């Protein structure tokens, strides 16, 4: 099901107002939502790769309705929908751009007037604690969010450090003012999701606690410490759990009012104040994957004071540093798209450890990170393609830590596998392939990973040989996955074949010849699903016959996940020459590629696939989903590379806009944005694990990559314009470049790539 993918859709669409001059790159970050159906980026406050991702939630749509999946919940994967008119509160954890979801932990909502402990309904905000708001009174910047809550006349401001969310609420004069802490609320929520919640009121300004949930992550525990800048007058709670068979002898206490120890499954708390006109009440909430004490340490270490503006500046300075890793020249729209994309690519993966290096492992034990930052939120089916390759250039230190995190995941895993989709000390097993091997191998092959490469190879091989996981045993035995064994047999076979090629490249580097030969042979398994009689990848039965009832246009029940055969038939990124040969030569290959981009694909062919919409489609090419992200670059392996240049410019223009619906599909934890960054710069990693990038058609006029090793790589684009989309000539450090490829080592050594553009191919 397509909704099992992650989208990191851009932010909402209000112009990001900047109080800095245009030289500040934050001023070009313009939150975008994506398509109206798939707008899943949260507008909120977070530090780069931050553990806290603090954002408004605009509704509380349940995951199921009358016992069945509620399709409306899909719009709320990030908690925020631009079209909504109300806000129910501000929660501290979010996925940015996911097509399935979780999180939304610890929702806080300030209110005035009579206490209400139900969010109410959007059509009538008076029915609950939610509030109407207007985009006219809303500001979103990197590291900062501000909105006026109209129903309560409260101005809400948010910022954050890595592990602490910082709230600032400006109240009117009120005899009754409240801060609601909603421990029931969550994204993709349902009544049974909360396993247990515990809260301890330490004193009149400090609260600690935790919540355990069973959702996308099967066993997720999040700890917190919350501090108020002003003592509350009174507090209380309500347990909304309908039935609890046994309650012990706690009935001796009135647990609903001023009781300091609260536990249950469905709890909301309120903290009561009196406020003067324009009085500010500030809240700091620290998170920890380990303990309440860990959250307290994170709180005192990262924000030991109450200076909101200082933390806002500190976090925005961090963003400015990250955005400055690439400086470009181009149009205002290009800069808005580019730096918005940069922002999105630096949201995830997220930090997952306390300031002292402790973190919760896959074995649910507490571990100490030794010499690395532990990360989670690995949407690997998406991000192995371009996000992690981008990190190998712009964020090698972080990507090194991410690979260390993956190896620790392997060591702690009961299945002894590298992550498939790593999620808060869990693996949610989302999507197909074992693409962590691509990230691990690519980092080693590009000299980014500082750990033991032989141990990493061992982890890759063990993962690829896990016979009882999603058809791997059948794949090894048959050389493909029989269609009767899996509904996504073809896409899994194709993805495994690519992953096996990456393992082979790593084995070759490490002089492990037996492993190299084994996995090179496996990497050719993609051929076993290619039906030469029709020229498409096609499901095959165990007896070797191809599926009879087959339609290359359909995405449903045809052997593919989130795509059709037209897109997946080009998924051989590790061997384009072999694919061209099997498709009967360049002439026919080019014709088929041309047809992919020019055909008419009726809506009925992707009606059952939730994440594919018309917005992300050009002809039959589905850019709004990842499997074909490399396809436009395949013309570089033919005698018509100019068609790559034409297609890339077309995709850049059609699929990325600084508007509320500015993305043509799911951003998927940064993959869509990473594609934009690479392609705007003029090159792309068609096959991570290769040292080679394919040249496209740069949309920047100039770019400077400020590398962590102190080197600078420049891209100079001469005759740049919207009309001049074709590469006339190229030179590298003054020497002519004859081929439409550039290697990784060349970039990392620094230098200048000069590209002369023309309106003729």
mmCIF file of C-alpha atoms in Angstrom, residues 16 35 136 175 207-208 242 285 317 349-350 363 428 449 453 465 482 562 598 603 684 687 700 714:
data_model
loop_
_atom_site.group_PDB
_atom_site.id
_atom_site.type_symbol
_atom_site.label_atom_id
_atom_site.label_comp_id
_atom_site.label_asym_id
_atom_site.label_seq_id
_atom_site.Cartn_x
_atom_site.Cartn_y
_atom_site.Cartn_z
ATOM 1 C CA UNK A 16 8.646 32.675 5.312
ATOM 2 C CA UNK A 35 0.105 18.595 -3.414
ATOM 3 C CA UNK A 136 -2.359 36.372 7.766
ATOM 4 C CA UNK A 175 -8.845 35.480 35.404
ATOM 5 C CA UNK A 207 6.527 18.203 35.421
ATOM 6 C CA UNK A 208 8.167 14.972 34.225
ATOM 7 C CA UNK A 242 -13.738 4.295 28.923
ATOM 8 C CA UNK A 285 9.820 20.776 27.130
ATOM 9 C CA UNK A 317 22.336 30.745 13.234
ATOM 10 C CA UNK A 349 17.358 11.684 10.019
ATOM 11 C CA UNK A 350 16.906 12.941 13.561
ATOM 12 C CA UNK A 363 17.073 -4.365 22.091
ATOM 13 C CA UNK A 428 8.691 -0.462 11.355
ATOM 14 C CA UNK A 449 32.696 5.865 7.048
ATOM 15 C CA UNK A 453 34.466 -1.861 6.823
ATOM 16 C CA UNK A 465 20.759 -13.415 3.197
ATOM 17 C CA UNK A 482 7.595 -15.889 -7.864
ATOM 18 C CA UNK A 562 4.034 2.280 -5.661
ATOM 19 C CA UNK A 598 4.977 11.702 -23.564
ATOM 20 C CA UNK A 603 -6.153 8.455 -13.546
ATOM 21 C CA UNK A 684 22.903 13.220 -10.060
ATOM 22 C CA UNK A 687 23.556 4.405 -8.858
ATOM 23 C CA UNK A 700 21.718 27.652 -11.262
ATOM 24 C CA UNK A 714 32.449 25.669 -7.964
#
